[in-house]
Coordinates of N, CA and C in Angstrom, one line a residue:
E282 N 27.2 -8.9 25.9 CA 26.5 -9.5 24.7 C 25.5 -8.5 24.2
K283 N 24.7 -7.9 25.0 CA 23.6 -7.1 24.6 C 24.1 -5.8 23.9
E284 N 25.3 -5.3 24.2 CA 25.8 -4.1 23.7 C 26.0 -4.2 22.2
C285 N 26.2 -5.3 21.6 CA 26.5 -5.5 20.2 C 25.3 -5.9 19.4
L286 N 24.2 -5.8 19.9 CA 23.0 -6.2 19.1 C 22.6 -5.3 18.0
P287 N 22.3 -5.9 16.8 CA 21.9 -5.0 15.7 C 20.4 -4.7 15.9
G288 N 20.0 -3.6 15.3 CA 18.6 -3.2 15.3 C 18.4 -2.1 14.3
Y289 N 17.2 -2.2 13.7 CA 16.9 -1.1 12.7 C 15.4 -1.0 12.5
D290 N 15.0 0.1 12.0 CA 13.6 0.3 11.8 C 13.4 1.0 10.4
V291 N 12.5 0.5 9.7 CA 12.1 1.1 8.4 C 10.7 1.5 8.5
E292 N 10.5 2.8 8.2 CA 9.1 3.4 8.2 C 8.7 3.9 6.9
K293 N 7.5 3.6 6.5 CA 6.9 4.1 5.3 C 5.8 5.1 5.5
K294 N 5.9 6.3 4.8 CA 4.9 7.3 5.0 C 4.4 7.7 3.6
V295 N 3.1 8.2 3.6 CA 2.6 8.7 2.3 C 2.0 10.1 2.6
D296 N 2.1 11.0 1.7 CA 1.6 12.4 2.0 C 0.1 12.6 1.7
K297 N -0.5 11.6 1.1 CA -2.0 11.7 0.8 C -2.6 10.4 1.1
T298 N -3.7 10.4 1.9 CA -4.4 9.1 2.1 C -5.6 9.0 1.2
T299 N -6.0 10.1 0.6 CA -7.0 10.1 -0.5 C -6.5 11.0 -1.6
A300 N -6.8 10.5 -2.8 CA -6.4 11.2 -4.0 C -7.3 11.0 -5.2
K301 N -7.1 11.7 -6.3 CA -7.9 11.6 -7.5 C -6.9 11.0 -8.6
P302 N -7.5 10.4 -9.6 CA -6.7 10.0 -10.7 C -5.9 11.2 -11.3
G303 N -4.6 10.9 -11.6 CA -3.7 12.0 -12.1 C -3.0 12.8 -11.1
D304 N -3.4 12.6 -9.8 CA -2.7 13.3 -8.7 C -1.3 12.6 -8.5
T305 N -0.4 13.4 -7.9 CA 0.9 12.9 -7.5 C 0.9 12.7 -6.0
I306 N 1.4 11.5 -5.6 CA 1.6 11.3 -4.2 C 3.1 11.0 -3.9
K307 N 3.5 11.3 -2.7 CA 4.9 11.1 -2.4 C 5.0 10.1 -1.2
Y308 N 5.8 9.1 -1.5 CA 6.1 8.1 -0.5 C 7.5 8.4 0.1
T309 N 7.6 8.3 1.4 CA 8.9 8.5 2.1 C 9.2 7.2 2.9
I310 N 10.4 6.7 2.6 CA 10.9 5.5 3.4 C 12.1 6.0 4.2
I311 N 12.0 5.7 5.5 CA 13.1 6.1 6.4 C 13.7 4.9 7.0
A312 N 14.9 4.6 6.8 CA 15.6 3.4 7.4 C 16.6 4.0 8.4
K313 N 16.4 3.5 9.7 CA 17.3 4.0 10.8 C 17.9 2.8 11.5
N314 N 19.2 3.0 11.7 CA 20.0 2.0 12.5 C 19.7 2.4 14.0
T315 N 19.0 1.5 14.6 CA 18.6 1.7 16.0 C 19.4 0.9 17.0
G316 N 20.3 0.1 16.4 CA 21.1 -0.9 17.2 C 22.5 -0.3 17.6
K317 N 23.3 -1.2 18.0 CA 24.6 -0.9 18.6 C 25.8 -1.2 17.7
V318 N 25.5 -1.7 16.4 CA 26.5 -2.1 15.5 C 26.1 -1.5 14.1
D319 N 27.2 -1.2 13.3 CA 26.9 -0.7 11.9 C 26.2 -1.9 11.2
L320 N 25.3 -1.5 10.3 CA 24.6 -2.5 9.5 C 25.2 -2.4 8.0
T321 N 25.3 -3.6 7.4 CA 25.7 -3.7 6.0 C 24.7 -4.3 5.2
N322 N 24.7 -3.9 3.9 CA 23.8 -4.4 2.9 C 22.3 -4.3 3.4
V323 N 21.9 -3.1 3.7 CA 20.5 -2.9 4.1 C 19.7 -2.9 2.9
K324 N 18.9 -3.9 2.7 CA 18.1 -4.1 1.5 C 16.6 -3.6 1.8
I325 N 16.2 -2.7 1.0 CA 14.8 -2.1 1.1 C 14.1 -2.6 -0.1
N326 N 13.0 -3.4 0.1 CA 12.2 -3.9 -0.9 C 10.9 -3.2 -1.0
D327 N 10.5 -2.6 -2.1 CA 9.3 -1.9 -2.2 C 8.8 -2.0 -3.7
K328 N 8.0 -2.9 -3.9 CA 7.4 -3.1 -5.3 C 6.3 -2.1 -5.4
L329 N 6.4 -1.2 -6.3 CA 5.4 -0.1 -6.4 C 4.1 -0.7 -7.0
P330 N 2.9 -0.4 -6.4 CA 1.7 -0.8 -7.0 C 1.5 -0.4 -8.5
A331 N 0.8 -1.1 -9.3 CA 0.7 -0.9 -10.7 C -0.1 0.3 -11.1
Y332 N -0.6 1.1 -10.2 CA -1.5 2.2 -10.6 C -0.8 3.5 -10.9
Y333 N 0.4 3.5 -11.4 CA 1.1 4.8 -11.7 C 1.4 4.9 -13.2
S334 N 1.4 6.2 -13.6 CA 1.8 6.5 -15.0 C 3.3 6.8 -15.0
E335 N 3.8 7.4 -14.0 CA 5.2 7.7 -13.9 C 5.7 7.7 -12.4
A336 N 6.9 7.4 -12.2 CA 7.5 7.4 -10.8 C 9.0 7.7 -10.9
S337 N 9.4 8.4 -9.8 CA 10.9 8.7 -9.7 C 11.3 8.5 -8.3
E338 N 12.6 8.5 -8.0 CA 13.0 8.3 -6.6 C 14.2 9.2 -6.4
K339 N 14.4 9.5 -5.1 CA 15.6 10.2 -4.7 C 16.1 9.5 -3.4
V340 N 17.3 9.2 -3.3 CA 17.9 8.5 -2.2 C 18.9 9.3 -1.5
D341 N 18.8 9.5 -0.2 CA 19.7 10.2 0.6 C 20.3 9.2 1.6
A342 N 21.5 8.7 1.4 CA 22.0 7.6 2.3 C 23.5 8.0 2.6
P343 N 23.9 7.4 3.8 CA 25.3 7.7 4.2 C 26.4 6.9 3.5
S344 N 26.0 6.0 2.6 CA 27.0 5.2 1.9 C 26.5 4.9 0.5
K345 N 27.2 4.1 -0.3 CA 26.9 3.7 -1.6 C 25.5 3.0 -1.7
V346 N 24.7 3.3 -2.7 CA 23.4 2.7 -2.9 C 23.4 2.0 -4.3
T347 N 22.9 0.8 -4.3 CA 22.7 0.1 -5.6 C 21.3 -0.3 -5.8
G348 N 20.9 -0.4 -7.1 CA 19.5 -0.8 -7.4 C 18.6 0.5 -7.5
S349 N 17.3 0.2 -7.7 CA 16.3 1.3 -7.8 C 15.0 0.7 -7.4
I350 N 14.3 1.5 -6.6 CA 12.9 1.1 -6.2 C 12.0 1.1 -7.5
V351 N 12.1 2.1 -8.2 CA 11.2 2.3 -9.4 C 11.5 1.2 -10.4
K352 N 12.8 1.0 -10.8 CA 13.2 0.0 -11.8 C 13.2 -1.4 -11.3
D353 N 13.7 -1.7 -10.1 CA 14.0 -3.0 -9.7 C 13.1 -3.5 -8.5
G354 N 12.4 -2.5 -7.9 CA 11.6 -2.9 -6.7 C 12.5 -3.0 -5.4
A355 N 13.8 -2.7 -5.5 CA 14.6 -2.8 -4.3 C 15.9 -1.9 -4.5
I356 N 16.4 -1.5 -3.3 CA 17.7 -0.9 -3.3 C 18.5 -1.5 -2.2
T357 N 19.8 -1.4 -2.2 CA 20.7 -1.9 -1.2 C 21.6 -0.8 -0.8
I358 N 21.6 -0.5 0.5 CA 22.5 0.5 1.1 C 23.7 -0.2 1.7
E359 N 24.9 0.1 1.2 CA 26.1 -0.6 1.5 C 26.3 -0.6 3.0
K360 N 26.2 0.5 3.7 CA 26.5 0.6 5.1 C 25.6 1.7 5.7
L361 N 25.0 1.3 6.9 CA 24.2 2.2 7.7 C 24.8 2.2 9.1
P362 N 25.6 3.3 9.4 CA 26.2 3.3 10.7 C 25.2 3.5 11.9
V363 N 25.7 3.2 13.0 CA 24.8 3.3 14.3 C 24.3 4.7 14.3
G364 N 23.0 4.8 14.6 CA 22.3 6.1 14.7 C 22.0 6.9 13.5
K365 N 22.5 6.4 12.3 CA 22.3 7.1 11.1 C 21.0 6.7 10.4
T366 N 20.5 7.5 9.5 CA 19.3 7.2 8.7 C 19.6 7.3 7.2
A367 N 18.7 6.6 6.5 CA 18.7 6.8 5.0 C 17.3 7.1 4.6
T368 N 17.1 8.0 3.7 CA 15.7 8.4 3.3 C 15.6 8.2 1.8
I369 N 14.5 7.6 1.4 CA 14.1 7.4 0.0 C 12.8 8.1 -0.2
T370 N 12.8 9.0 -1.2 CA 11.6 9.7 -1.5 C 11.1 9.2 -2.9
I371 N 9.9 8.8 -3.0 CA 9.4 8.3 -4.3 C 8.2 9.2 -4.7
T372 N 8.3 9.8 -5.8 CA 7.2 10.6 -6.4 C 6.5 9.7 -7.4
Y373 N 5.1 9.5 -7.1 CA 4.3 8.5 -7.8 C 3.1 9.2 -8.4
K374 N 3.0 9.3 -9.7 CA 1.9 9.9 -10.4 C 0.8 8.8 -10.7
I375 N -0.3 9.0 -10.1 CA -1.4 8.1 -10.3 C -1.9 8.1 -11.8
K376 N -2.3 7.0 -12.3 CA -2.8 6.9 -13.7 C -4.0 7.9 -13.9
A377 N -4.2 8.3 -15.1 CA -5.3 9.2 -15.5 C -6.6 8.4 -15.3
A378 N -7.7 9.2 -15.2 CA -9.0 8.7 -14.9 C -9.4 7.6 -15.9
K379 N -9.1 7.8 -17.2 CA -9.5 6.8 -18.2 C -8.8 5.4 -18.0
D380 N -7.7 5.4 -17.2 CA -7.0 4.1 -16.9 C -7.3 3.5 -15.6
M381 N -8.3 4.2 -14.9 CA -8.7 3.7 -13.5 C -10.1 3.2 -13.6
V382 N -10.5 2.2 -12.7 CA -11.8 1.8 -12.7 C -12.7 2.8 -12.0
C383 N -14.0 2.8 -12.3 CA -14.9 3.7 -11.6 C -15.0 3.3 -10.1
G384 N -15.2 4.2 -9.2 CA -15.4 4.0 -7.8 C -14.0 4.2 -7.1
D385 N -13.8 3.5 -6.0 CA -12.6 3.7 -5.2 C -11.6 2.6 -5.4
T386 N -10.4 2.9 -5.5 CA -9.3 2.0 -5.7 C -8.3 2.3 -4.5
N387 N -8.0 1.2 -3.7 CA -7.1 1.4 -2.6 C -5.7 1.0 -3.2
I388 N -4.8 2.0 -3.1 CA -3.4 1.7 -3.5 C -2.7 1.4 -2.2
V389 N -2.3 0.1 -2.0 CA -1.7 -0.3 -0.8 C -0.2 -0.5 -1.2
N390 N 0.7 0.1 -0.4 CA 2.1 0.0 -0.6 C 2.8 -0.4 0.7
K391 N 3.6 -1.5 0.6 CA 4.3 -2.0 1.7 C 5.8 -2.1 1.4
V392 N 6.6 -1.8 2.4 CA 8.0 -2.0 2.3 C 8.5 -3.1 3.2
T393 N 9.5 -3.9 2.8 CA 10.1 -4.9 3.6 C 11.6 -4.7 3.5
S394 N 12.3 -5.3 4.4 CA 13.8 -5.1 4.5 C 14.5 -6.2 5.2
S395 N 15.8 -6.1 5.0 CA 16.7 -7.1 5.7 C 18.1 -6.4 5.7
T396 N 19.0 -6.9 6.5 CA 20.4 -6.5 6.6 C 21.3 -7.8 6.8
D397 N 22.6 -7.7 6.6 CA 23.5 -8.8 6.8 C 23.4 -9.2 8.3
Q398 N 23.2 -8.3 9.2 CA 23.2 -8.6 10.6 C 21.9 -9.1 11.2
S399 N 20.8 -8.7 10.6 CA 19.5 -9.0 11.1 C 18.5 -9.1 9.9
K400 N 17.7 -10.2 9.9 CA 16.7 -10.3 8.8 C 15.4 -9.7 9.2
N401 N 15.2 -9.3 10.4 CA 13.9 -8.7 10.8 C 14.1 -7.4 11.5
E402 N 13.4 -6.4 11.1 CA 13.5 -5.1 11.8 C 12.7 -5.1 13.1
T403 N 13.0 -4.1 13.9 CA 12.4 -3.9 15.2 C 10.9 -3.8 15.2
N404 N 10.4 -3.0 14.3 CA 9.0 -2.6 14.3 C 8.4 -2.8 12.9
V405 N 7.5 -3.7 12.6 CA 7.0 -3.9 11.3 C 5.6 -3.3 11.2
N406 N 5.1 -2.6 12.2 CA 3.8 -1.9 12.2 C 3.7 -0.6 11.5
N407 N 4.9 -0.1 11.0 CA 4.9 1.2 10.3 C 5.4 1.0 8.8
N408 N 5.1 -0.2 8.3 CA 5.7 -0.5 6.9 C 4.7 -0.3 5.8
Q409 N 3.4 -0.1 6.1 CA 2.4 -0.1 5.0 C 1.6 1.1 5.1
V410 N 1.3 1.7 3.9 CA 0.4 2.8 3.8 C -0.6 2.6 2.7
T411 N -1.7 3.3 2.8 CA -2.8 3.1 1.8 C -3.3 4.5 1.3
T412 N -3.5 4.7 0.0 CA -4.1 5.9 -0.5 C -5.3 5.4 -1.2
K413 N -6.5 6.0 -0.9 CA -7.7 5.7 -1.6 C -7.9 6.7 -2.8
V414 N -8.0 6.1 -4.0 CA -8.2 6.9 -5.2 C -9.6 6.9 -5.5
E415 N -10.2 8.0 -5.6 CA -11.7 8.1 -5.9 C -11.9 8.6 -7.3
R416 N -12.5 7.7 -8.1 CA -12.9 8.1 -9.5 C -14.4 8.1 -9.6
T417 N -14.9 9.2 -9.9 CA -16.4 9.4 -10.0 C -16.7 9.2 -11.5
C418 N -17.6 8.3 -11.8 CA -18.0 8.1 -13.2 C -19.4 8.5 -13.4
S419 N -19.7 9.2 -14.4 CA -21.1 9.5 -14.7 C -21.5 8.8 -16.0
Y420 N -22.6 8.3 -16.1 CA -23.1 7.6 -17.3 C -24.2 8.5 -17.9
S421 N -24.0 8.7 -19.2 CA -25.0 9.5 -19.9 C -25.5 8.7 -21.2
Y422 N -26.7 8.9 -21.5 CA -27.2 8.3 -22.7 C -28.3 9.2 -23.3
D423 N -28.6 9.0 -24.6 CA -29.6 9.7 -25.3 C -30.8 8.7 -25.5
L424 N -32.0 9.2 -25.2 CA -33.2 8.4 -25.5 C -33.9 9.0 -26.6
V425 N -34.1 8.3 -27.7 CA -34.7 8.8 -28.8 C -36.0 7.9 -29.1
K426 N -37.1 8.5 -29.2 CA -38.4 7.8 -29.5 C -38.7 7.9 -30.9
T427 N -39.0 6.8 -31.5 CA -39.5 6.8 -32.9 C -40.8 6.1 -33.0
V428 N -41.6 6.4 -34.0 CA -42.8 5.7 -34.3 C -42.7 5.0 -35.6
D429 N -43.3 3.8 -35.7 CA -43.2 3.1 -37.0 C -44.3 3.5 -38.0
K430 N -45.4 4.1 -37.5 CA -46.5 4.6 -38.3 C -46.9 6.0 -38.0
T431 N -47.0 6.9 -39.0 CA -47.4 8.3 -38.6 C -48.9 8.4 -38.5
T432 N -49.7 7.5 -39.1 CA -51.1 7.4 -38.9 C -51.5 6.0 -38.6
A433 N -52.6 5.8 -37.9 CA -53.0 4.5 -37.6 C -54.5 4.4 -37.7

């Protein structure tokens, strides 16, 4: 019985834990079949946080892929054979400073997943990453002093 158990792990990584407005960060999602049976319809859900001006993705998978993380918030990998991995790389350009609030903004990004064989992955502790975006704001003003009487 145990020989036929499905298992998989989806891991999310980010290349920068701190960034500035306008920087590009790269997310990597790795889905691996860790079980003893081939997995079908491996769905990777990843709704990108709203702090980007542009984003693109590249998917390297052992079978047909439908959907788009950037456009739809999810992709489905038709088949993930035993021991194989699929890698999704997302390039995410953070909004310009004028479009970000002053101070620190935490961009939290989490991936969830399911397959036909198993709704829950083996390890959910590696599914979320955070990048702190630091926007320094300086405030300037002019102080002009005027008098209402030149003589008193």
